[in-house]
Coordinates of C-alpha atoms in Angstrom, one line a residue:
X1 CA 3.8 2.4 -52.5
X2 CA 1.8 -0.2 -51.3
X3 CA -2.4 0.0 -51.7
X4 CA -1.5 3.3 -54.3
X5 CA -2.8 3.2 -57.8
X6 CA -0.6 5.1 -60.6
X7 CA -3.0 8.4 -60.6
X8 CA -2.7 9.0 -56.7
X9 CA 0.7 8.3 -56.3
X10 CA 2.7 11.5 -55.3
X11 CA 3.8 12.9 -58.7
X12 CA 7.1 13.7 -59.2
X13 CA 9.1 17.2 -59.5
X14 CA 12.3 18.0 -59.8
X15 CA 11.8 20.7 -57.2
X16 CA 10.0 20.5 -54.3
X17 CA 6.8 21.4 -55.4
X18 CA 3.2 20.0 -54.0
X19 CA 2.4 16.4 -53.5
X20 CA -1.3 15.8 -54.0
X21 CA -3.6 13.0 -52.4
X22 CA -6.7 13.0 -54.9
X23 CA -8.7 10.8 -52.2
X24 CA -9.0 13.3 -49.9
X25 CA -9.9 15.8 -52.0
X26 CA -13.4 15.9 -53.3
X27 CA -15.0 14.5 -50.3
X28 CA -16.4 16.7 -47.4
X29 CA -14.2 17.1 -44.7
X30 CA -13.3 14.5 -42.9
X31 CA -14.8 13.4 -39.1
X32 CA -13.0 14.0 -36.4
X33 CA -10.7 10.5 -35.8
X34 CA -12.1 9.5 -32.6
X35 CA -8.9 7.3 -32.1
X36 CA -6.6 10.2 -32.3
X37 CA -9.4 12.5 -30.4
X38 CA -9.1 9.7 -26.9
X39 CA -4.8 9.4 -27.6
X40 CA -4.6 13.8 -27.6
X41 CA -7.1 13.5 -24.7
X42 CA -5.1 11.2 -22.4
X43 CA -1.8 12.7 -23.4
X44 CA -2.3 16.3 -22.8
X45 CA -4.1 15.1 -19.1
X46 CA -0.7 15.5 -18.0
X47 CA -1.0 19.6 -18.6
X48 CA -3.5 19.1 -15.7
X49 CA -0.8 19.2 -13.3
X50 CA 1.4 22.4 -14.4
X51 CA -2.4 24.2 -14.5
X52 CA -3.3 22.9 -10.6
X53 CA -0.4 24.0 -9.4
X54 CA -0.4 27.3 -10.7
X55 CA -3.9 27.8 -9.5
X56 CA -3.8 26.1 -6.6
X57 CA -1.0 28.1 -5.6
X58 CA -2.6 31.3 -6.2
X59 CA -4.6 31.2 -3.5
X60 CA -2.7 28.8 -0.8
X61 CA 0.2 31.6 -0.9
X62 CA -2.3 33.4 1.5
X63 CA -2.4 30.9 3.7
X64 CA 1.2 29.5 3.5
X65 CA 2.7 33.3 4.3
X66 CA 0.6 33.3 7.5
X67 CA 1.1 30.3 8.6
X68 CA 4.7 29.8 8.1
X69 CA 5.1 33.8 8.5
X70 CA 6.9 34.2 5.2
X71 CA 7.9 37.2 3.8
X72 CA 6.7 38.4 0.3
X73 CA 10.0 37.8 -1.5
X74 CA 10.1 34.2 -0.2
X75 CA 6.5 33.6 -1.4
X76 CA 7.6 35.1 -4.7
X77 CA 10.5 32.5 -5.3
X78 CA 7.6 29.8 -3.8
X79 CA 5.3 30.7 -6.4
X80 CA 7.9 30.9 -9.1
X81 CA 10.8 28.8 -8.7
X82 CA 8.7 25.5 -9.8
X83 CA 9.2 27.0 -13.2
X84 CA 13.0 26.9 -12.6
X85 CA 13.1 23.5 -11.4
X86 CA 11.0 22.4 -14.7
X87 CA 14.0 23.0 -16.5
X88 CA 15.8 19.7 -15.0
X89 CA 12.5 17.7 -16.5
X90 CA 12.2 19.9 -19.5
X91 CA 15.9 19.4 -20.7
X92 CA 15.9 15.5 -20.0
X93 CA 12.5 14.9 -21.4
X94 CA 13.7 14.9 -24.8
X95 CA 16.6 12.3 -24.5
X96 CA 14.5 10.6 -22.3
X97 CA 11.5 10.3 -24.7
X98 CA 14.3 9.4 -27.5
X99 CA 15.0 6.6 -25.6
X100 CA 11.8 4.9 -23.7
X101 CA 9.8 6.3 -26.2
X102 CA 6.6 9.2 -25.7
X103 CA 4.4 7.3 -23.9
X104 CA 6.4 5.7 -20.9
X105 CA 7.9 9.4 -20.3
X106 CA 4.4 11.0 -20.1
X107 CA 3.9 8.3 -17.4
X108 CA 7.1 9.2 -15.6
X109 CA 6.2 12.6 -15.6
X110 CA 3.2 12.1 -13.6
X111 CA 5.1 9.4 -11.1
X112 CA 7.0 12.3 -10.7
X113 CA 4.5 15.0 -10.2
X114 CA 2.6 12.7 -7.9
X115 CA 5.7 12.5 -5.3
X116 CA 6.3 16.2 -5.4
X117 CA 2.4 16.8 -4.7
X118 CA 2.4 14.5 -1.6
X119 CA 5.8 16.0 -0.4
X120 CA 4.4 19.3 -0.5
X121 CA 0.9 18.2 1.0
X122 CA 2.7 17.4 4.3
X123 CA 5.5 19.6 4.2
X124 CA 6.0 21.0 8.0
X125 CA 8.4 23.7 7.6
X126 CA 9.3 26.6 4.4
X127 CA 12.4 24.1 3.2
X128 CA 10.9 20.9 3.0
X129 CA 7.8 22.7 1.0
X130 CA 10.6 24.3 -1.1
X131 CA 12.0 20.7 -1.8
X132 CA 8.2 19.5 -2.6
X133 CA 8.3 22.1 -5.7
X134 CA 11.3 20.9 -6.6
X135 CA 10.2 17.1 -7.4
X136 CA 6.6 18.6 -8.6
X137 CA 8.5 21.1 -11.2
X138 CA 10.7 18.3 -12.6
X139 CA 7.5 16.2 -13.4
X140 CA 5.9 19.4 -14.6
X141 CA 8.7 19.8 -17.0
X142 CA 8.4 16.5 -18.4
X143 CA 4.6 16.8 -18.8
X144 CA 4.7 20.4 -20.7
X145 CA 7.7 18.7 -23.0
X146 CA 6.1 15.4 -23.8
X147 CA 2.5 16.2 -24.2
X148 CA 2.6 18.4 -27.5
X149 CA 4.9 16.6 -28.9
X150 CA 3.4 13.1 -28.5
X151 CA -0.1 14.8 -29.7
X152 CA 1.0 16.4 -32.8
X153 CA 3.4 13.4 -34.0
X154 CA 0.0 11.1 -33.4
X155 CA -2.2 13.3 -34.9
X156 CA -3.4 13.6 -38.8
X157 CA -2.8 17.1 -40.5
X158 CA -6.4 18.0 -40.7
X159 CA -7.3 18.2 -36.9
X160 CA -3.7 18.9 -35.9
X161 CA -4.2 22.2 -34.1
X162 CA -7.2 21.3 -32.8
X163 CA -5.7 17.6 -31.1
X164 CA -2.4 19.7 -30.4
X165 CA -4.4 22.4 -28.6
X166 CA -5.4 20.0 -25.9
X167 CA -2.1 20.2 -23.4
X168 CA -3.3 24.5 -23.1
X169 CA -7.0 23.1 -22.5
X170 CA -5.7 20.7 -19.9
X171 CA -3.6 23.4 -18.1
X172 CA -6.3 25.8 -18.4
X173 CA -8.8 22.7 -16.9
X174 CA -5.9 22.6 -14.1
X175 CA -6.0 26.4 -13.2
X176 CA -9.5 26.1 -12.7
X177 CA -9.5 23.1 -10.1
X178 CA -6.9 24.7 -7.9
X179 CA -8.8 28.0 -8.2
X180 CA -12.0 25.7 -6.8
X181 CA -9.4 23.9 -4.4
X182 CA -8.6 27.2 -3.0
X183 CA -12.4 28.0 -2.3
X184 CA -13.2 24.9 -1.1
X185 CA -10.3 24.6 1.3
X186 CA -10.2 28.1 2.5
X187 CA -12.5 27.5 5.2
X188 CA -10.4 24.5 6.8
X189 CA -7.8 25.2 9.8
X190 CA -5.1 27.7 8.8
X191 CA -2.5 24.4 9.2
X192 CA -4.9 22.2 7.0
X193 CA -6.1 24.2 4.4
X194 CA -3.2 24.7 2.2
X195 CA -2.2 21.6 2.8
X196 CA -4.9 20.0 1.5
X197 CA -5.0 22.3 -1.2
X198 CA -1.3 21.5 -2.7
X199 CA -1.5 17.6 -1.9
X200 CA -4.5 16.6 -3.6
X201 CA -2.9 17.5 -7.0
X202 CA -1.5 14.1 -6.0
X203 CA -4.8 12.4 -7.5
X204 CA -4.5 13.7 -11.1
X205 CA -0.8 12.0 -11.8
X206 CA -2.4 8.8 -10.8
X207 CA -5.5 9.0 -12.9
X208 CA -3.0 10.2 -15.9
X209 CA -0.4 7.2 -15.3
X210 CA -3.3 4.8 -15.5
X211 CA -4.5 6.3 -18.2
X212 CA -2.1 6.3 -20.8
X213 CA -1.2 2.7 -20.5
X214 CA -4.0 2.4 -22.6
X215 CA -2.6 5.2 -25.5
X216 CA -0.4 3.5 -28.6
X217 CA 3.2 4.8 -28.8
X218 CA 4.1 7.3 -31.5
X219 CA 4.1 6.7 -34.5
X220 CA 7.2 8.9 -35.8
X221 CA 9.2 7.1 -32.5
X222 CA 8.2 3.9 -33.8
X223 CA 10.0 4.6 -37.0
X224 CA 12.9 6.1 -35.8
X225 CA 13.4 2.8 -33.8
X226 CA 12.9 1.2 -37.3
X227 CA 9.3 -0.7 -35.5
X228 CA 7.5 0.1 -38.9
X229 CA 4.7 -2.8 -38.4
X230 CA 3.8 -1.0 -35.4
X231 CA 3.8 2.5 -36.8
X232 CA 1.6 1.7 -39.7
X233 CA -0.9 0.0 -37.3
X234 CA -1.3 3.5 -35.3
X235 CA -1.2 5.5 -38.2
X236 CA -4.0 3.3 -39.8
X237 CA -6.1 4.1 -36.4
X238 CA -5.0 7.6 -36.6
X239 CA -5.3 9.1 -40.0
X240 CA -8.9 10.1 -41.8
X241 CA -8.0 7.6 -44.6
X242 CA -5.8 4.9 -45.3
X243 CA -4.5 6.8 -48.4
X244 CA -3.3 9.6 -45.8
X245 CA -1.7 6.7 -43.2
X246 CA 0.0 5.6 -46.0
X247 CA 1.4 9.3 -47.0
X248 CA 2.2 9.8 -43.1
X249 CA 4.3 6.7 -43.4
X250 CA 6.4 7.2 -46.6
X251 CA 7.3 11.0 -45.3
X252 CA 8.4 9.8 -42.0
X253 CA 10.2 7.0 -43.4
X254 CA 11.7 9.7 -45.8
X255 CA 12.5 11.9 -42.4
X256 CA 14.2 9.0 -40.8
X257 CA 16.1 7.8 -43.5
X258 CA 14.9 4.8 -44.2
X259 CA 14.4 3.7 -48.0
X260 CA 10.6 4.1 -49.8
X261 CA 10.4 1.0 -51.1
X262 CA 11.2 -1.1 -47.4
X263 CA 8.0 -2.7 -46.5
X264 CA 9.4 -5.1 -43.7
X265 CA 8.0 -4.8 -40.2
X266 CA 11.0 -4.6 -38.3
X267 CA 14.3 -2.7 -39.9
X268 CA 17.6 -1.5 -38.4
X269 CA 18.0 2.5 -38.1
X270 CA 21.1 4.0 -37.1
X271 CA 21.5 4.7 -33.4
X272 CA 22.2 8.3 -34.8
X273 CA 18.3 8.5 -35.5
X274 CA 17.1 6.0 -33.3
X275 CA 18.2 7.6 -30.0
X276 CA 18.9 11.3 -31.1
X277 CA 22.8 11.4 -31.5
X278 CA 24.1 14.5 -32.3
X279 CA 21.1 16.4 -32.4
X280 CA 22.2 19.4 -30.1
X281 CA 25.0 20.0 -32.7
X282 CA 22.7 20.1 -35.4
X283 CA 20.2 22.1 -33.2
X284 CA 22.9 24.8 -31.8
X285 CA 26.2 24.4 -33.3
X286 CA 25.6 23.8 -36.9
X287 CA 22.1 24.4 -38.0
X288 CA 20.9 24.9 -41.5
X289 CA 19.2 28.5 -42.2
X290 CA 15.9 26.5 -41.9
X291 CA 16.4 25.0 -38.6
X292 CA 18.0 28.3 -37.6
X293 CA 14.7 30.3 -38.1
X294 CA 12.8 27.2 -36.5
X295 CA 14.7 27.5 -33.5
X296 CA 14.4 31.5 -33.3
X297 CA 10.7 30.8 -34.1
X298 CA 10.1 28.4 -31.3
X299 CA 12.1 30.5 -28.8
X300 CA 10.4 33.6 -29.7
X301 CA 7.0 32.3 -29.5
X302 CA 7.7 30.5 -26.1
X303 CA 9.4 33.6 -24.6
X304 CA 6.3 36.1 -25.6
X305 CA 4.1 34.2 -24.6
X306 CA 5.3 34.1 -20.7
X307 CA 6.6 37.8 -20.8
X308 CA 3.5 39.4 -21.5
X309 CA 2.7 38.7 -17.8
X310 CA -0.1 35.7 -17.9
X311 CA 1.4 34.1 -14.9
X312 CA 1.8 37.0 -13.0
X313 CA -2.0 37.0 -13.5
X314 CA -3.1 33.8 -12.8
X315 CA -0.5 33.5 -9.6
X316 CA -1.6 36.7 -8.3
X317 CA -5.0 37.3 -9.5
X318 CA -5.9 37.5 -5.5
X319 CA -3.3 40.3 -5.2
X320 CA -4.4 42.0 -8.1
X321 CA -8.1 41.7 -7.2
X322 CA -6.7 43.2 -3.9
X323 CA -5.1 46.4 -5.2
X324 CA -8.3 46.7 -7.4
X325 CA -10.2 47.3 -4.2
X326 CA -11.7 43.8 -3.0
X327 CA -11.2 43.4 0.4
X328 CA -11.8 39.8 1.7
X329 CA -10.3 36.9 0.7
X330 CA -13.6 34.8 0.0
X331 CA -14.2 38.1 -2.6
X332 CA -10.9 37.6 -4.1
X333 CA -11.0 33.8 -4.2
X334 CA -14.5 34.2 -6.2
X335 CA -13.0 36.6 -8.6
X336 CA -10.5 34.2 -9.3
X337 CA -13.1 31.6 -9.5
X338 CA -14.6 33.6 -12.5
X339 CA -10.9 34.3 -14.3
X340 CA -10.6 30.7 -14.3
X341 CA -13.6 30.3 -16.0
X342 CA -13.3 32.7 -18.8
X343 CA -9.8 31.5 -19.4
X344 CA -11.2 28.0 -19.8
X345 CA -14.3 28.9 -21.9
X346 CA -11.9 30.8 -24.4
X347 CA -9.3 27.9 -24.6
X348 CA -12.1 25.9 -25.8
X349 CA -13.4 28.1 -28.2
X350 CA -10.0 28.6 -29.5
X351 CA -9.2 24.6 -30.3
X352 CA -12.3 24.7 -32.7
X353 CA -10.8 27.9 -34.6
X354 CA -7.1 26.8 -35.0
X355 CA -7.9 24.6 -37.9
X356 CA -10.5 26.8 -39.5
X357 CA -9.0 30.3 -39.0
X358 CA -5.5 29.2 -38.8
X359 CA -2.6 29.9 -36.5
X360 CA -1.3 33.5 -37.8
X361 CA -4.9 35.2 -37.6
X362 CA -5.8 33.9 -34.5
X363 CA -2.3 34.7 -32.7
X364 CA -1.9 38.1 -34.0
X365 CA -5.9 38.9 -33.2
X366 CA -5.1 37.5 -29.5
X367 CA -1.7 39.5 -28.9
X368 CA -3.6 43.0 -30.5
X369 CA -6.3 41.9 -27.5
X370 CA -3.8 41.5 -24.8
X371 CA -1.7 44.7 -25.7
X372 CA -5.0 47.0 -25.5
X373 CA -6.3 44.9 -21.9
X374 CA -2.8 45.7 -20.4
X375 CA -2.9 49.0 -21.3
X376 CA -6.4 49.5 -19.7
X377 CA -5.6 47.6 -16.8
X378 CA -2.7 49.8 -16.0
X379 CA -4.7 53.1 -16.2
X380 CA -7.2 52.2 -14.1
X381 CA -5.1 50.5 -11.3
X382 CA -2.7 53.6 -11.9
X383 CA -5.8 55.2 -11.1
X384 CA -6.7 53.6 -8.2
X385 CA -3.7 53.7 -7.0
X386 CA -3.5 57.6 -7.0
X387 CA -6.9 57.9 -5.6
X388 CA -7.6 58.9 -1.9
X389 CA -10.9 57.4 -1.8
X390 CA -12.6 54.6 -3.7
X391 CA -13.0 54.7 -7.6
X392 CA -15.7 52.6 -8.4
X393 CA -15.3 53.0 -12.1
X394 CA -11.9 52.2 -12.0
X395 CA -12.5 48.9 -9.7
X396 CA -15.0 47.5 -12.9
X397 CA -12.7 48.7 -15.3
X398 CA -9.8 46.8 -13.6
X399 CA -11.4 43.3 -13.0
X400 CA -13.2 43.4 -16.6
X401 CA -9.8 44.1 -17.8
X402 CA -8.5 41.1 -16.2
X403 CA -11.1 39.1 -17.7
X404 CA -10.2 40.7 -21.1
X405 CA -7.0 39.8 -21.0
X406 CA -7.3 36.1 -20.0
X407 CA -9.8 35.5 -22.6
X408 CA -7.7 37.2 -25.7
X409 CA -4.6 35.4 -24.1
X410 CA -6.6 32.3 -24.1
X411 CA -8.1 32.1 -27.6
X412 CA -4.8 32.7 -29.6
X413 CA -1.3 33.1 -27.8
X414 CA -2.3 30.3 -25.0
X415 CA -3.0 27.5 -27.7
X416 CA -0.9 28.3 -30.6
X417 CA 2.9 28.5 -28.6
X418 CA 2.4 25.4 -27.5
X419 CA 0.9 23.8 -31.1
X420 CA 2.9 26.0 -33.3
X421 CA 6.2 25.1 -31.7
X422 CA 5.8 21.2 -31.3
X423 CA 4.9 20.9 -34.9
X424 CA 7.9 23.1 -36.7
X425 CA 10.9 21.0 -36.0
X426 CA 12.2 18.2 -38.0
X427 CA 11.6 14.5 -37.4
X428 CA 15.0 14.3 -35.9
X429 CA 15.3 17.3 -34.0
X430 CA 11.4 17.5 -33.1
X431 CA 12.3 16.5 -29.1
X432 CA 15.0 18.6 -28.1
X433 CA 14.0 21.2 -30.1
X434 CA 10.6 20.9 -28.6
X435 CA 12.4 20.9 -24.9
X436 CA 14.4 23.9 -25.6
X437 CA 11.4 26.1 -26.2
X438 CA 9.7 24.6 -23.0
X439 CA 13.2 25.8 -21.3
X440 CA 12.6 29.3 -22.5
X441 CA 8.8 29.2 -21.1
X442 CA 9.6 28.1 -17.8
X443 CA 12.4 30.2 -17.3
X444 CA 10.6 33.6 -18.6
X445 CA 7.6 32.6 -16.5
X446 CA 9.4 31.7 -13.5
X447 CA 11.8 35.2 -13.5
X448 CA 8.2 37.1 -14.2
X449 CA 6.5 35.2 -11.1
X450 CA 9.5 35.8 -8.7
X451 CA 9.8 39.6 -9.6
X452 CA 6.3 40.5 -9.9
X453 CA 5.3 41.6 -6.3
X454 CA 8.9 43.6 -6.2
X455 CA 8.2 44.9 -9.4
X456 CA 5.0 46.1 -8.0
X457 CA 6.1 47.9 -5.3
X458 CA 9.1 49.7 -7.4
X459 CA 6.8 50.5 -10.1
X460 CA 3.2 50.2 -9.0
X461 CA 1.1 47.6 -10.0
X462 CA -0.1 49.6 -12.8
X463 CA 3.1 50.6 -14.2
X464 CA 4.0 46.3 -14.3
X465 CA 1.2 45.9 -16.7
X466 CA 2.2 48.9 -18.6
X467 CA 5.7 46.9 -18.9
X468 CA 4.0 43.8 -19.8
X469 CA 1.8 45.8 -22.1
X470 CA 4.9 46.8 -24.3
X471 CA 6.7 43.6 -24.4
X472 CA 3.3 42.1 -26.1
X473 CA 3.4 45.2 -28.6
X474 CA 6.9 43.8 -29.5
X475 CA 5.7 40.2 -29.9
X476 CA 3.0 41.8 -32.0
X477 CA 5.6 43.2 -34.6
X478 CA 7.7 39.6 -33.8
X479 CA 4.9 37.1 -34.9
X480 CA 3.5 39.2 -38.0
X481 CA 7.1 39.3 -39.4
X482 CA 8.6 35.9 -38.7
X483 CA 6.1 33.3 -37.8
X484 CA 5.0 31.8 -41.1
X485 CA 1.0 29.8 -41.5
X486 CA 1.2 26.1 -40.8
X487 CA -2.5 24.9 -41.1
X488 CA -2.7 21.9 -42.3
X489 CA 1.1 21.3 -43.6
X490 CA 2.6 18.0 -43.2
X491 CA 5.0 17.8 -40.6
X492 CA 7.7 16.7 -42.9
X493 CA 7.4 19.8 -44.7
X494 CA 8.5 22.0 -42.3
X495 CA 11.7 22.5 -43.1
X496 CA 10.8 23.2 -46.4
X497 CA 8.3 25.9 -45.4
X498 CA 10.9 27.7 -43.1
X499 CA 13.5 28.0 -45.7
X500 CA 11.3 29.6 -48.6
X501 CA 8.7 32.2 -45.8
X502 CA 8.9 35.7 -46.7
X503 CA 6.6 37.6 -44.7
X504 CA 4.8 39.5 -47.2
X505 CA 3.9 36.7 -48.9
X506 CA 2.9 34.9 -46.0
X507 CA 0.6 37.6 -45.7
X508 CA -1.6 37.2 -48.9
X509 CA -0.5 33.8 -49.8
X510 CA -3.3 30.8 -49.4
X511 CA -3.1 28.1 -47.1
X512 CA -1.4 25.0 -48.8
X513 CA -4.5 22.9 -47.9
X514 CA -8.1 23.5 -47.4
X515 CA -11.0 21.1 -46.4
X516 CA -11.4 20.1 -50.0
X517 CA -7.8 19.2 -51.6
X518 CA -5.1 18.2 -49.2
X519 CA -1.3 19.7 -50.5
X520 CA 1.4 19.1 -48.9
X521 CA 4.6 20.6 -49.3
X522 CA 5.3 24.4 -50.3
X523 CA 5.4 26.1 -53.5
X524 CA 8.0 28.7 -53.7
X525 CA 7.4 32.2 -53.0

């Protein structure tokens, strides 16, 4: 391996044991790679598109209902249908990113959402508004799939959790912007206010499309295209040391089926590897035991993230606060802004804990807090619903538990879902595998969003949150028994990690890498 001396090459072993890179060991924890940091920020800005749409729709739907004279059922469909429409973008994004690259797929996502936002802003009626949601939904689907994949592929292992959590950070930033937009335009004339709220969402997509052009292409995609020279230059900029860059390149070459002794700048790669041929067969029809386990883990974490009710809280928080006793639009929107502040603050805390605490501890703590918050929220809303007069302690408790729910979600289940699902798939399967997770995420979110209002009428709002709490309890059990720790692992080692994972061992097993020594691989459990 070019640039390696015998004492720091990967130690050969008859079994897939552990590779050591001593250059990375005795020194202190490496500083954040500023170039990788900048790339992650630019890529993750695509997530603002979804966040803004979720946030702005929570308030805009109040005025859309009044202006267009539509029913609660139509409002629920309008709010949730974007998640269903986004399936088209998510399904297409995997193949698109394998063909044109991760970077230009991000540009495409921004362009499609830009068109959708303008259509919604100029919508004269409900049908036209639904068409705008359709176009915007496709852009959101592209954005949701490609941002975490690109960020995971460009990030060094030491800070991958931190950087790959950025899409969730920007989703929350977008939600916050949407809430502020609601408050800012709520005083406008009825026919203009909600149109400004929706139409102004075109601005972030323009900034995004311009900024992405300054990003490099994913080194793993470049290797899959046989462009080793370009991949090496990107890895040199995004790795913590030259030794790590060389090691990452060799691992990616091995995963792509390129001989280790091949050091040409451009090599011929089979169409099967370079354009994702046969991937769906490998994922769904003939998966290995490890790939099957990865698929179940990715689908499970995306399903439970949404099935525990987060989008119901974020989208319908004004309705929830109205049920809790806040009577005016202004009071409800102010409380919703507070939700956005809490959610964004705690997601920022989570980004700094992911690579220090690990994925499993944060995820389990987060979901445990969500279960408790949902149980208390359901109880307080039930007390309010059953009382003839205003019960102040229940009002205060319901508002407080909405805040604790979004806080506990944001510190674990929110960011870790995207981090985890983007890093566990083998290289050849990563784009399509990640898109499968996003499909499950958006379908579940769409179903929850469109059924929340009818469900609240049928079983009361408190009963709906009891249901979400039960689902979150099942989620905690699933995460505890099925998801191994991935902190510090190289992306190319995930297949081995999942093939040998046993939950009892993972519970007590120390992480394979620490700040003092980077070890890649898996000691057999």
